[in-house]
PDB file of C-alpha atoms in Angstrom:
ATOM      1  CA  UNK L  25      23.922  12.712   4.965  1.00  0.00           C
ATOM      2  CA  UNK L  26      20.900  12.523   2.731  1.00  0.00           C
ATOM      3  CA  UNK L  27      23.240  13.850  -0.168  1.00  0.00           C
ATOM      4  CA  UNK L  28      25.803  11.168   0.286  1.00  0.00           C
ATOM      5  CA  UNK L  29      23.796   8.492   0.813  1.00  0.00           C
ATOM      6  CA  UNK L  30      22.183   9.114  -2.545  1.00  0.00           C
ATOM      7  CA  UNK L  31      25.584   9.085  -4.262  1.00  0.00           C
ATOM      8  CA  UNK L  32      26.312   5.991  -3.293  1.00  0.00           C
ATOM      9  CA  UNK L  33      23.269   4.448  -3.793  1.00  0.00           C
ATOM     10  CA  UNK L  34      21.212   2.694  -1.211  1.00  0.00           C
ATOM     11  CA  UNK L  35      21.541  -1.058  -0.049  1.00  0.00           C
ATOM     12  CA  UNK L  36      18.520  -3.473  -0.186  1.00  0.00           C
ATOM     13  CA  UNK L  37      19.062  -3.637   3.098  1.00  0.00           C
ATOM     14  CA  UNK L  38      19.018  -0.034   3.969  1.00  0.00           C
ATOM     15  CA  UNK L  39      16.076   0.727   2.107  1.00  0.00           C
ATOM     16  CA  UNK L  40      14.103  -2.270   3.808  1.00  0.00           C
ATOM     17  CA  UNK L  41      14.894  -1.104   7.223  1.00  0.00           C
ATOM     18  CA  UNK L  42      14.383   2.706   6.511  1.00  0.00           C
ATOM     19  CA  UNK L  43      10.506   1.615   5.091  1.00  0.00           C
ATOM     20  CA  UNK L  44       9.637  -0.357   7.840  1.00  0.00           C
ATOM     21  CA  UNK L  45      10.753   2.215  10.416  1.00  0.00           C
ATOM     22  CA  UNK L  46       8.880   5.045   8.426  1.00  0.00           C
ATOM     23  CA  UNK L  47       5.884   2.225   8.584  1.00  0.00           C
ATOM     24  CA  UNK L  48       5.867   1.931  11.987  1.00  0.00           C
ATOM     25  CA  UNK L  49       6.215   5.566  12.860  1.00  0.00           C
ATOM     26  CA  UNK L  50       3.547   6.540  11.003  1.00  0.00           C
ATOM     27  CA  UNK L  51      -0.458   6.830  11.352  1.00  0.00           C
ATOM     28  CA  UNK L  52      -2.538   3.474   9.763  1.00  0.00           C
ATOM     29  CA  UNK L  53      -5.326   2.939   7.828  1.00  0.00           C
ATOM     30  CA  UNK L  54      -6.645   0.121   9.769  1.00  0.00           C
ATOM     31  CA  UNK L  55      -8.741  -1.351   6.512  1.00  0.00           C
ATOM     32  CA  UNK L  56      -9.400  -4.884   6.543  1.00  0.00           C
ATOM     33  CA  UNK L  57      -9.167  -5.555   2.789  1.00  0.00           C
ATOM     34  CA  UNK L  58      -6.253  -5.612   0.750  1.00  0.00           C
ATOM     35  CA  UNK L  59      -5.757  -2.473  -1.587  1.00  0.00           C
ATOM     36  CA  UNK L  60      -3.931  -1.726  -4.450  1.00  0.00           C
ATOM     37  CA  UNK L  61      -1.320   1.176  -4.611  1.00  0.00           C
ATOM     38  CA  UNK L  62      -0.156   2.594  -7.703  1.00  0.00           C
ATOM     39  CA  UNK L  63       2.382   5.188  -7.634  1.00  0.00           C
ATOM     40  CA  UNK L  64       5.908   6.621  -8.844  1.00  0.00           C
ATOM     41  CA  UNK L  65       9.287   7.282  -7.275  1.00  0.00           C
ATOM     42  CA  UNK L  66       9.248  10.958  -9.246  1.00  0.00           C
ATOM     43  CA  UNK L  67      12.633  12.266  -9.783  1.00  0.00           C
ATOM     44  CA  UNK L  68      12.673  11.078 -13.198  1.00  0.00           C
ATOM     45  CA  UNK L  69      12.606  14.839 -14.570  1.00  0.00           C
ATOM     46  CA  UNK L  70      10.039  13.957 -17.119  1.00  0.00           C
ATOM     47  CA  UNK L  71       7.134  16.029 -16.022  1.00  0.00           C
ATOM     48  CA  UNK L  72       4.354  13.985 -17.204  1.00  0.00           C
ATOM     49  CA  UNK L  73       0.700  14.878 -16.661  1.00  0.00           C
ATOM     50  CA  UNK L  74      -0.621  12.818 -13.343  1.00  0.00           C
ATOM     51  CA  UNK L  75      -0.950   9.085 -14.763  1.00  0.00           C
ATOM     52  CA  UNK L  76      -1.018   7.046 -12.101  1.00  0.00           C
ATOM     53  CA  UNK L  77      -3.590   9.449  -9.893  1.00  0.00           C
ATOM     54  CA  UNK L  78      -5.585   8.752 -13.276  1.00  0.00           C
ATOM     55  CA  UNK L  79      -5.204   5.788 -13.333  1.00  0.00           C
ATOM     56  CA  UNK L  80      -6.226   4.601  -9.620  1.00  0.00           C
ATOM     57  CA  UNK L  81      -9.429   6.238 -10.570  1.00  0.00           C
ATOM     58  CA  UNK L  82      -9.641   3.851 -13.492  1.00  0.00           C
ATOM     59  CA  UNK L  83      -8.828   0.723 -11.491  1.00  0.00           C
ATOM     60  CA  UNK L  84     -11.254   1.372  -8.638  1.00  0.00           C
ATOM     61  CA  UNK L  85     -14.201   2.177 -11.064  1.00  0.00           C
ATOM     62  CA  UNK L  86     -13.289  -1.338 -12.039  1.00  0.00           C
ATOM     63  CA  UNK L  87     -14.181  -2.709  -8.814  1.00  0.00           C
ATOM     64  CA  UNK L  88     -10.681  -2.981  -7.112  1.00  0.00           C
ATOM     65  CA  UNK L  89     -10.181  -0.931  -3.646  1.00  0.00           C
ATOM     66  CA  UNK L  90      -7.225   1.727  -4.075  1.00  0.00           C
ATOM     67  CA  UNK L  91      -5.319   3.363  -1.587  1.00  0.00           C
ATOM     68  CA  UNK L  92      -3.514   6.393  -3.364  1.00  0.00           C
ATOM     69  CA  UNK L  93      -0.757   7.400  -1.175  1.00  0.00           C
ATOM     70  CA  UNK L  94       1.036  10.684  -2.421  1.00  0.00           C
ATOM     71  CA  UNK L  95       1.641  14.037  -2.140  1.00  0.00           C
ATOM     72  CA  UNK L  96       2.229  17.588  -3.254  1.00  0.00           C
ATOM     73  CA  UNK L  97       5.292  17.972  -5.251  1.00  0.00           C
ATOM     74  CA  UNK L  98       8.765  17.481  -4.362  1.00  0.00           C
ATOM     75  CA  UNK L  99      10.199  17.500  -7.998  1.00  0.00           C
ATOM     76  CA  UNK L 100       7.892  18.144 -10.423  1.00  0.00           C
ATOM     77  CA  UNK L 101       5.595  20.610 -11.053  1.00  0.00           C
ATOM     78  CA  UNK L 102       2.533  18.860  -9.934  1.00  0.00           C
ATOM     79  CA  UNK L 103       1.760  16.061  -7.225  1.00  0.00           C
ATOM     80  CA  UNK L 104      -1.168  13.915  -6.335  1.00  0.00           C
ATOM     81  CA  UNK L 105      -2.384  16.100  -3.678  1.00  0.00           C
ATOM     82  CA  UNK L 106      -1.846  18.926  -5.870  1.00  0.00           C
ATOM     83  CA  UNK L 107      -4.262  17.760  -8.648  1.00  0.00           C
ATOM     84  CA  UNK L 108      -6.614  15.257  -6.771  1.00  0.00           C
ATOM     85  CA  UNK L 109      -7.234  19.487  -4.587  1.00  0.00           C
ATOM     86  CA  UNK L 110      -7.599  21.508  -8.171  1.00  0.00           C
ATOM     87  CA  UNK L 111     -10.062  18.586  -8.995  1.00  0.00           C
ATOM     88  CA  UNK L 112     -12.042  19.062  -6.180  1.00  0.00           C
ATOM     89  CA  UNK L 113     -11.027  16.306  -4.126  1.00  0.00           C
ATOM     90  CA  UNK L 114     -10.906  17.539  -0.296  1.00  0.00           C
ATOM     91  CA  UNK L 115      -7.402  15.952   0.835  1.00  0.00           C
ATOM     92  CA  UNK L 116      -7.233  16.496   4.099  1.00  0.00           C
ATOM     93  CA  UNK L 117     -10.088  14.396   5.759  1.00  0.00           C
ATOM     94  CA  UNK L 118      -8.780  11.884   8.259  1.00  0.00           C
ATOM     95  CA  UNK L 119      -7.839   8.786   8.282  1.00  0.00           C
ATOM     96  CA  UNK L 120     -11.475   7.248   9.811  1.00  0.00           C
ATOM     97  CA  UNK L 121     -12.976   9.005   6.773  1.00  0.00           C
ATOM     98  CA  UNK L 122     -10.630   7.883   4.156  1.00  0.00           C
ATOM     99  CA  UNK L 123     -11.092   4.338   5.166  1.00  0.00           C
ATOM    100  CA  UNK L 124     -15.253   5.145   5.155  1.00  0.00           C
ATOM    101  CA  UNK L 125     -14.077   6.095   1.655  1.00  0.00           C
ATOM    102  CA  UNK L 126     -12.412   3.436   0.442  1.00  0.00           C
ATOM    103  CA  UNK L 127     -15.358   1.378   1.800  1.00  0.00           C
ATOM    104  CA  UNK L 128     -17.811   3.212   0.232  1.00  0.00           C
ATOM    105  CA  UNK L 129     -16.276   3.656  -3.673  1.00  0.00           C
ATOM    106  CA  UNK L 130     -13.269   1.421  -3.028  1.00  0.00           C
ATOM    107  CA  UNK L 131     -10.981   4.733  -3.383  1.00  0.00           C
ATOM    108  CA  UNK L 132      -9.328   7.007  -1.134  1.00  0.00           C
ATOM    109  CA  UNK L 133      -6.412   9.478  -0.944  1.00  0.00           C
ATOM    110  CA  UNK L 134      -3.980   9.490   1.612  1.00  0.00           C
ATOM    111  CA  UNK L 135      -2.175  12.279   1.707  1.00  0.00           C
ATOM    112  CA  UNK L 136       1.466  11.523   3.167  1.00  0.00           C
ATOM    113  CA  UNK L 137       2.012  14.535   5.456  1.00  0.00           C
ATOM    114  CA  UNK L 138      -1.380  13.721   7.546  1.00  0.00           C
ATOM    115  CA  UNK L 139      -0.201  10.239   8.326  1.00  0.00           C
ATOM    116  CA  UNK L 140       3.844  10.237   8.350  1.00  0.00           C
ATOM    117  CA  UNK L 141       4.106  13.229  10.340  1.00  0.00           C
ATOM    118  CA  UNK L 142       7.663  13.653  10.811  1.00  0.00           C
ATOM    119  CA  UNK L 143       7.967  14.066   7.162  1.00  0.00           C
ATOM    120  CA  UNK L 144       7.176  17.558   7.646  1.00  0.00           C
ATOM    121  CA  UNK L 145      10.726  18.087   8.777  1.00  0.00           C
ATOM    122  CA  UNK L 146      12.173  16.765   5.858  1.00  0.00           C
ATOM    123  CA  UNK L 147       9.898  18.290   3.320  1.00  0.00           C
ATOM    124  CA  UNK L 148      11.537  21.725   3.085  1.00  0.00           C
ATOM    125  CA  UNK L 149      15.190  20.324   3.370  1.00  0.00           C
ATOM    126  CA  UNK L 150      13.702  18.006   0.174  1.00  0.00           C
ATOM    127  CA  UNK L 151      12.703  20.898  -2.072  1.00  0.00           C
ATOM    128  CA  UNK L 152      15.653  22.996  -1.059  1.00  0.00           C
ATOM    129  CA  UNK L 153      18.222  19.728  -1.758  1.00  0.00           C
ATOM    130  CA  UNK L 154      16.262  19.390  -5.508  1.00  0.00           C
ATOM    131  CA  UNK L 155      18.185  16.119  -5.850  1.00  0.00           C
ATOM    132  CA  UNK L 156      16.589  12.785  -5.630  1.00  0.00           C
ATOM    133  CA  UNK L 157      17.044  11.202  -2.140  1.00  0.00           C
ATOM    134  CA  UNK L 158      16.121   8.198  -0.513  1.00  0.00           C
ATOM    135  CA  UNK L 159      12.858   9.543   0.111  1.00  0.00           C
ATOM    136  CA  UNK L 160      12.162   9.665  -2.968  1.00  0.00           C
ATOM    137  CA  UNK L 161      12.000   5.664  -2.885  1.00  0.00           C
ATOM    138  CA  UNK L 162      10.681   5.461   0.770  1.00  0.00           C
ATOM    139  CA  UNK L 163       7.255   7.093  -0.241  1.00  0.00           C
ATOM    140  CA  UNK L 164       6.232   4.623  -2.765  1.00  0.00           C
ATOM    141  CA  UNK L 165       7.064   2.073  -0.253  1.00  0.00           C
ATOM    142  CA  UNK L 166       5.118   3.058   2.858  1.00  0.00           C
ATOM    143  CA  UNK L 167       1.557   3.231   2.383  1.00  0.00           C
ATOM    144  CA  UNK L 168      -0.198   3.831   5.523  1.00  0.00           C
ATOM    145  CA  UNK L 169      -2.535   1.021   4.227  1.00  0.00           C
ATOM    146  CA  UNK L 170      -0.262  -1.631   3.773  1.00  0.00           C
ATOM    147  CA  UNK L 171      -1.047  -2.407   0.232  1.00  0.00           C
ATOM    148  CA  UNK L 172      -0.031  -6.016  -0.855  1.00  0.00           C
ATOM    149  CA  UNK L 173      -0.594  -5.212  -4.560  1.00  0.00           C
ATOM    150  CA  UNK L 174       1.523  -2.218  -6.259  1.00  0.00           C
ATOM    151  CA  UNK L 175       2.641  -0.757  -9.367  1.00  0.00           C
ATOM    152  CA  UNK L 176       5.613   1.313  -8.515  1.00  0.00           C
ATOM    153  CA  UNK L 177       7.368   3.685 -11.288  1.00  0.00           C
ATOM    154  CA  UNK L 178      11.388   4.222 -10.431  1.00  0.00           C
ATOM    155  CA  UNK L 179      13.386   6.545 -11.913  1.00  0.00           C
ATOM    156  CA  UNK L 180      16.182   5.011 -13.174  1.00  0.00           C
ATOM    157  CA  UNK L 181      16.637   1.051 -14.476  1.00  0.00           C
ATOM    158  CA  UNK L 182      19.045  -0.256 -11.901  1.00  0.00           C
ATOM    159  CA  UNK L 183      16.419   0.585  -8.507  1.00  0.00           C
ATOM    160  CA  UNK L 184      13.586  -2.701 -11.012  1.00  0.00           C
ATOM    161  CA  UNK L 185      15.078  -5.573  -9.237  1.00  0.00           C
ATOM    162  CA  UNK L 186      16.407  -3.801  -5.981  1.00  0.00           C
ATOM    163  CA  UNK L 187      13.430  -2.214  -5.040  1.00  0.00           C
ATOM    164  CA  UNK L 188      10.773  -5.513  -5.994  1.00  0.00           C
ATOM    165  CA  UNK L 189      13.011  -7.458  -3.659  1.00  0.00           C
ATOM    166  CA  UNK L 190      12.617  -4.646  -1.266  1.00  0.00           C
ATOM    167  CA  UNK L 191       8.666  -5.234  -1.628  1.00  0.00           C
ATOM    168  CA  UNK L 192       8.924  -8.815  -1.399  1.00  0.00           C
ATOM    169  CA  UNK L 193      10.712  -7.831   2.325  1.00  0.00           C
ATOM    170  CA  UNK L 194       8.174  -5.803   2.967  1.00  0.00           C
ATOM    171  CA  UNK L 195       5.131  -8.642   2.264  1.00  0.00           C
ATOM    172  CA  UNK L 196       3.991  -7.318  -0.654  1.00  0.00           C
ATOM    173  CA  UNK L 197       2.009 -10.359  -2.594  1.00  0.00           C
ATOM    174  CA  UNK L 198       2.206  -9.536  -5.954  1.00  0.00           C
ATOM    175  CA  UNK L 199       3.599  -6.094  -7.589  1.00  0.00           C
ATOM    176  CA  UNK L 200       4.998  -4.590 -11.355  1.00  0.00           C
ATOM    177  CA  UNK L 201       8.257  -1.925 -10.645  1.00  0.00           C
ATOM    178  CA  UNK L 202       8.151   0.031 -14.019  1.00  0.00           C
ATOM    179  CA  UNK L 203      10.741   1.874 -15.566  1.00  0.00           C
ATOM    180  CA  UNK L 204       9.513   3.595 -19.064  1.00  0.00           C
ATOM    181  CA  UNK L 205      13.282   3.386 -21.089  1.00  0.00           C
ATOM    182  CA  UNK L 206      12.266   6.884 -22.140  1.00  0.00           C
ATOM    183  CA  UNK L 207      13.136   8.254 -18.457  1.00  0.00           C
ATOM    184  CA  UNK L 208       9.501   7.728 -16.970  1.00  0.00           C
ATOM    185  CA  UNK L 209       8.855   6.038 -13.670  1.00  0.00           C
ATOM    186  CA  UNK L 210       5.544   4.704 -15.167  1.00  0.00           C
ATOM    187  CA  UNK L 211       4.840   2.319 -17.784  1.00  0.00           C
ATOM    188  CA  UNK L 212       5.746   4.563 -20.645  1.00  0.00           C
ATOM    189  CA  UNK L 213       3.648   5.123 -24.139  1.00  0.00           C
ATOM    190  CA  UNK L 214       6.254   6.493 -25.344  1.00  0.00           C
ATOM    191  CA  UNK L 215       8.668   4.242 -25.102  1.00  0.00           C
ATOM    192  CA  UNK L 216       9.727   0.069 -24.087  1.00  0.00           C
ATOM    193  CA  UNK L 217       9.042   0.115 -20.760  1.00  0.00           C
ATOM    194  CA  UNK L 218      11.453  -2.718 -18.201  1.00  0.00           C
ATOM    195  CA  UNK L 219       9.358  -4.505 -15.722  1.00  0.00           C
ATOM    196  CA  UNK L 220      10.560  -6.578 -12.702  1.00  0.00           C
ATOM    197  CA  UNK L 221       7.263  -8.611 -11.631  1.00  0.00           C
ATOM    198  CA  UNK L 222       6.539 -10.276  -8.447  1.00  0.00           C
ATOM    199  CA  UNK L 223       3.935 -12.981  -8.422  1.00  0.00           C
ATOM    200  CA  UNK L 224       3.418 -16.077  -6.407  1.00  0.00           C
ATOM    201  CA  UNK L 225       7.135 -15.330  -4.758  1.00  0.00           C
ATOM    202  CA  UNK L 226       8.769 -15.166  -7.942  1.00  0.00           C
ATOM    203  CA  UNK L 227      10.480 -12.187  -9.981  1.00  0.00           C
ATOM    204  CA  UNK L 228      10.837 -12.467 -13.657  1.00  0.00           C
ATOM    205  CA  UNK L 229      12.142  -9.290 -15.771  1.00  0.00           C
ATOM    206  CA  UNK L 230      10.937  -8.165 -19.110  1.00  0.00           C
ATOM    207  CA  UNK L 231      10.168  -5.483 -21.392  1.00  0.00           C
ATOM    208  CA  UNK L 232       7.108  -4.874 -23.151  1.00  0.00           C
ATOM    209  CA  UNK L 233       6.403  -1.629 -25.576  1.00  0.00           C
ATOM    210  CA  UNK L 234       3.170  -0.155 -26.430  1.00  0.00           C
ATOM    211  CA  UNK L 235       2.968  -1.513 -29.934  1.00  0.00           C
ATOM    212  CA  UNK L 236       2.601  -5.007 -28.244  1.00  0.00           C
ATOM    213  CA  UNK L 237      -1.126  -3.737 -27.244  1.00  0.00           C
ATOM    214  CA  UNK L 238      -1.655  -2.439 -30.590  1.00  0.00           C
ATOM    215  CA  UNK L 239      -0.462   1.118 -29.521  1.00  0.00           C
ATOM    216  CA  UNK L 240       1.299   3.796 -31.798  1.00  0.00           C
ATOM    217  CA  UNK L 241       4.474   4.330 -29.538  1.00  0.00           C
ATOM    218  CA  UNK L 242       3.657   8.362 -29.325  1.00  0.00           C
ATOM    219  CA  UNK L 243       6.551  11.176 -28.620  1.00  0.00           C
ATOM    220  CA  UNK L 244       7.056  11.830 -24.955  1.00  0.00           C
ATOM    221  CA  UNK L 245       6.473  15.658 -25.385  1.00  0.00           C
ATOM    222  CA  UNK L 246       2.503  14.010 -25.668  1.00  0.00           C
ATOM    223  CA  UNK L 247       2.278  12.661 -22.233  1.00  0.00           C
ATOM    224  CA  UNK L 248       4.354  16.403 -20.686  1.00  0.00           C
ATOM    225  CA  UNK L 249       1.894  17.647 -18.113  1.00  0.00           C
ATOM    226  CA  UNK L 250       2.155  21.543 -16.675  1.00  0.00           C
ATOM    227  CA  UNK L 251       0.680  22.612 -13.308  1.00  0.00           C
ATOM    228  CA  UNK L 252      -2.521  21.563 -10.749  1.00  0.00           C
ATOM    229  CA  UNK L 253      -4.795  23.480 -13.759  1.00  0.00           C
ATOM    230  CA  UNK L 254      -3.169  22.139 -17.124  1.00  0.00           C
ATOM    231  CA  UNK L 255      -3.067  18.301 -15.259  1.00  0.00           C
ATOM    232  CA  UNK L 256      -6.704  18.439 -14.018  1.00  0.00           C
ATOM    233  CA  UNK L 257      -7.869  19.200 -17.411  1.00  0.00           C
ATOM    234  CA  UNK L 258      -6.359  16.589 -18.842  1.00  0.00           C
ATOM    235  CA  UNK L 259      -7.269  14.027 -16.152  1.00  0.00           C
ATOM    236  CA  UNK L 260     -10.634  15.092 -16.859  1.00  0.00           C
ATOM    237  CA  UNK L 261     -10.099  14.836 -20.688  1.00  0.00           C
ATOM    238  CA  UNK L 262      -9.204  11.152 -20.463  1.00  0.00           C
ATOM    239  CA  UNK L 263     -11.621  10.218 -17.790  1.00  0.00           C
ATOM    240  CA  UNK L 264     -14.016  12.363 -20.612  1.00  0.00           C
ATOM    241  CA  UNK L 265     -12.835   9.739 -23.312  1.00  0.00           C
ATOM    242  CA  UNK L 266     -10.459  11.852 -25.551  1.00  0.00           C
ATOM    243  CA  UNK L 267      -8.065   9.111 -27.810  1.00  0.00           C
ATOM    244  CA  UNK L 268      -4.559   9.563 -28.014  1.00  0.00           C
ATOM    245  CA  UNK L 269      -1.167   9.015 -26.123  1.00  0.00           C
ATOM    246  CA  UNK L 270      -2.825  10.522 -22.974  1.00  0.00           C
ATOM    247  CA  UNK L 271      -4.917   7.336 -23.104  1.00  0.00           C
ATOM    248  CA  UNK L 272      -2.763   5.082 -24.019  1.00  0.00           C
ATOM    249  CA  UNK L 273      -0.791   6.359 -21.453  1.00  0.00           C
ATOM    250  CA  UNK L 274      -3.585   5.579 -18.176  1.00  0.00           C
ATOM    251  CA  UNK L 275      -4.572   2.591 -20.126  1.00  0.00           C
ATOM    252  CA  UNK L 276      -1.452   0.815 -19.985  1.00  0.00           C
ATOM    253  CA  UNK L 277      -0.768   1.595 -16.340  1.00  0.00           C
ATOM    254  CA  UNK L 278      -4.434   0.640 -15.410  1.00  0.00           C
ATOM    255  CA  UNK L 279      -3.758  -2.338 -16.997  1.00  0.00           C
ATOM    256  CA  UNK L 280      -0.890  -3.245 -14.464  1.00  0.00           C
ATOM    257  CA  UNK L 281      -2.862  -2.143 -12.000  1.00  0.00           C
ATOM    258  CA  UNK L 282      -5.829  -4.484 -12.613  1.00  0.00           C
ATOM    259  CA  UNK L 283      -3.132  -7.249 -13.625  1.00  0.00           C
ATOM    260  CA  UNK L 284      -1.271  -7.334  -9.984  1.00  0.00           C
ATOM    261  CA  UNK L 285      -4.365  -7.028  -7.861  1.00  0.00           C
ATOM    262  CA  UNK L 286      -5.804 -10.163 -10.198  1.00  0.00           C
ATOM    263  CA  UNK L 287      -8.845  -8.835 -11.741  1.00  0.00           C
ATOM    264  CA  UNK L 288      -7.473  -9.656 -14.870  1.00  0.00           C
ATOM    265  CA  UNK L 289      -5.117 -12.338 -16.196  1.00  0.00           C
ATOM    266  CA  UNK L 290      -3.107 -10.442 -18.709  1.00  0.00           C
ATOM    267  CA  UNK L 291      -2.444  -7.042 -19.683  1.00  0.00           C
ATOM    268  CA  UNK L 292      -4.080  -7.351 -22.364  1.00  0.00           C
ATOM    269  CA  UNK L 293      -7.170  -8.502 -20.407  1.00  0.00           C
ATOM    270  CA  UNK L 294      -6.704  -5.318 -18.173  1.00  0.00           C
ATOM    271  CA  UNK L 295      -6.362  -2.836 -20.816  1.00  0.00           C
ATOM    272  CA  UNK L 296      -9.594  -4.136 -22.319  1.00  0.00           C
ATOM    273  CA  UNK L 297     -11.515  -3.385 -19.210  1.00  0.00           C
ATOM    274  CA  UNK L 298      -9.915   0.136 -18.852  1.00  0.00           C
ATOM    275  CA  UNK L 299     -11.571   1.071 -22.214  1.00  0.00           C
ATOM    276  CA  UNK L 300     -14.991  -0.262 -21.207  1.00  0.00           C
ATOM    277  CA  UNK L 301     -14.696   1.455 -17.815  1.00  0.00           C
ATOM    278  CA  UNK L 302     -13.695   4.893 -19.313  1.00  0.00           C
ATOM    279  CA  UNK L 303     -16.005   4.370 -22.628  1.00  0.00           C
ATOM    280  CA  UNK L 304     -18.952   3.723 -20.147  1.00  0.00           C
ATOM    281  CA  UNK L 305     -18.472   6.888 -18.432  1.00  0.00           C
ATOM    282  CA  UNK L 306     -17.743   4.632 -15.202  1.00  0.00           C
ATOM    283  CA  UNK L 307     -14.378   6.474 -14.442  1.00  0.00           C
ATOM    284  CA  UNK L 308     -15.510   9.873 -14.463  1.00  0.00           C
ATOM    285  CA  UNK L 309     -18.725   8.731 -12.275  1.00  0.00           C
ATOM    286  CA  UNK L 310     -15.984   7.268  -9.666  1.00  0.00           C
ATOM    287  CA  UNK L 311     -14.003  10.762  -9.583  1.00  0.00           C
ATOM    288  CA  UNK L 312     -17.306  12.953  -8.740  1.00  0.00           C
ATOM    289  CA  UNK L 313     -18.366  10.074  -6.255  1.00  0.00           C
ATOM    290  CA  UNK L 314     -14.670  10.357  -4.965  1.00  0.00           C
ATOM    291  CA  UNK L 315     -15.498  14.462  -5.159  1.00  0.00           C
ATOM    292  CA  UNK L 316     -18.872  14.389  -3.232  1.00  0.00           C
ATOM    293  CA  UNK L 317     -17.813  11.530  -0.544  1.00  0.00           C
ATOM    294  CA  UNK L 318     -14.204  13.711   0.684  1.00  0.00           C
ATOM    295  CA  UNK L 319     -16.237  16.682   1.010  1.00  0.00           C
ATOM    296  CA  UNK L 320     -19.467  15.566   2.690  1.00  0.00           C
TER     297      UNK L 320
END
C-alpha cells in the first residue's frame, strides 16, 4: 500500500487528512507560545551533515522558541536524534520536561517515537522498504507542538507548492518549503535553491542562490556529512565558528528560520544575526545549556 501510494504520488488532500489524523493520535506539547520548526522531508539521498538540527540551535540562541521534531534515521546515515544523543543531548525526557525546556532556553527536542507512538510499527517496515513514503512527508508536518512557523526541506521540486498548501490546511501562519536544485531538502549552498513562501495567507514562488548573500556557491561534496561522530564534530565546528560552506550552509537556513517566525524582515537581515549569534559564542552557549537542562 505504502509502495503504491508513493508511485502515484499523494493528493493534497490525502496528505492533509493523513497529518491531521497522525496529529490527533499523537502525544502534545501543550506550550502556550508559538514555536518555530525547522526540518527536512530526508529522502533526498544527499547525505548532508545535520543542518537544520544546527541550525534550530542558531535560531533559538537568537531568542526565538524552537520545537525540533525529528528522529533517528530512516534514510540517511544520521538523524536528529542520532546527533542531538552523540552531542550529549539526553532525548528521551518527556514531554512535561521538554516543554520546561523550551521555556527555559526556548529549545527542545522532540523525539517522534516518544510522542507518535504508533510509529513504532511502521519504523522497521520504513527502513526495510528504503524507498521514500508518505511518511517521509507526514513527519515534517506533525509536530507534537503545533508549530505555526516552519522551514520544511522536500525532496524533490514538485512536493514546494503541494505541501505549503498542505501547511496552510493545517494553520500554519507563515512558513518557507525549500528545495536546494542540487537534490537537498534544505536551502542549499551549493546550489539555487526554489522556495514556495507562505506569509499573511499568500504563496509566492522564487529562487534565490547563495551568491545573492554574497556567498561562494561551494561543491555539494562540502556540505556531505558521515555518521552520529563525523556530524557532531562538525555541528560543533560551526557552532565553534569555522568559515566555509558548512557555514554558509546553517547560515542560510537560520536565516529562513528567523525570517518566517519574524525576527527579522529579510534574509538578509536574518543571516546577519546568525553571524553575530555564532561569532559571539551565543550558539554554542545555547547547545551546552540545551546539554545540561535534558540531563538534569
Amino acid at each position: 500500500y505504502l509502495t503504491a501510494m508513493s508511485m502515484k504520488g499523494e493528493t493534497i488532500e490525502e496528505i492533509t487528512a493523513s497529518a491531521e489524523a497522525m496529529r490527533a493520535h499523537c502525544v502534545r506539547l501543550l506550550n502556550d507560545e508559538e514555536v518555530v520548526e525547522i526540518v527536512g522531508t530526508g529522502g533526498d539521498g544527499s547525505n548532508t551533515f545535520n543542518i537544520s538540527t544546527t541550525s534550530s540551535i542558531v535560531i533559538s540562541a537568537a531568542g526565538v522558541p524552537v520545537a525540533k521534531h525529528g528522529n533517528r534515521s530512516a534514510s540517511s546515515k544520521c538523524g536528529a536524534a542520532d546527533v542531538l544523543e552523540e552531542l550529549g543531548v539526553n532525548i528521551h525526557i518527556s514531554p512535561e520536561k521538554s516543554l520546561s525546556c523550551l521555556k527555559e532556553i526556548n529549545l527542545c527536542f522532540l523525539f517522534a517515537q516518544n510522542y507518535h507512538l504508533s510509529m513504532k510499527y511502521v519504523a522497521g517496515v520504513r527502513k526495510e522498504l528504503s524507498i521514500r513514503t508518505i511518511f517521509n512527508i507526514l513527519g515534517p508536518l506533525t509536530s507534537p507542538a503545533g508549530a505555526s512557523m516552519e522551514v520544511l526541506g522536500v525532496y524533490e521540486r514538485e512536493l514546494l507548492e503541494p505541501l505549503t498548501d498542505v501547511l496552510k490546511n493545517l494553520g500554519v501562519k507563515s512558513a518557507m518549503v525549500v528545495y536546494g536544485l542540487d537534490v537537498m531538502d534544505e536551502i542549499s549552498a551549493s546550489d539555487k535553491t526554489a522556495v514556495c513562501e507562505l506569509k499573511d495567507g499568500e504563496t509566492r514562488t522564487y529562487e534565490l542562490s547563495p551568491e545573492d548573500f554574497g556567498m561562494d556557491i561551494s561543491s555539494k561534496e562540502d556540505l556531505v556529512g558521515g555518521d552520529a561522530k563525523e556530524n557532531a564534530e562538525i555541528t560543533l565546528a560551526v557552532l565553534n565558528g569555522e568559515k566555509g560552506p558548512r557555514r554558509n550552509a546553517v547560515l542560510l537556513n537560520s536565516a529562513a528560520g528567523l525570517y518566517v517566525a519574524g525576527k527579522v524582515d529579510s534574509l538578509e537581515e536574518g543571516i546577519k544575526l546568525a553571524e553575530e549569534v555564532i561569532d559571539s559564542g551565543k550558539a554554542l552557549n545555547q547547545l551546552e545549556r540545551f546539554i545540561e537542562v535534558t540531563n538534569r
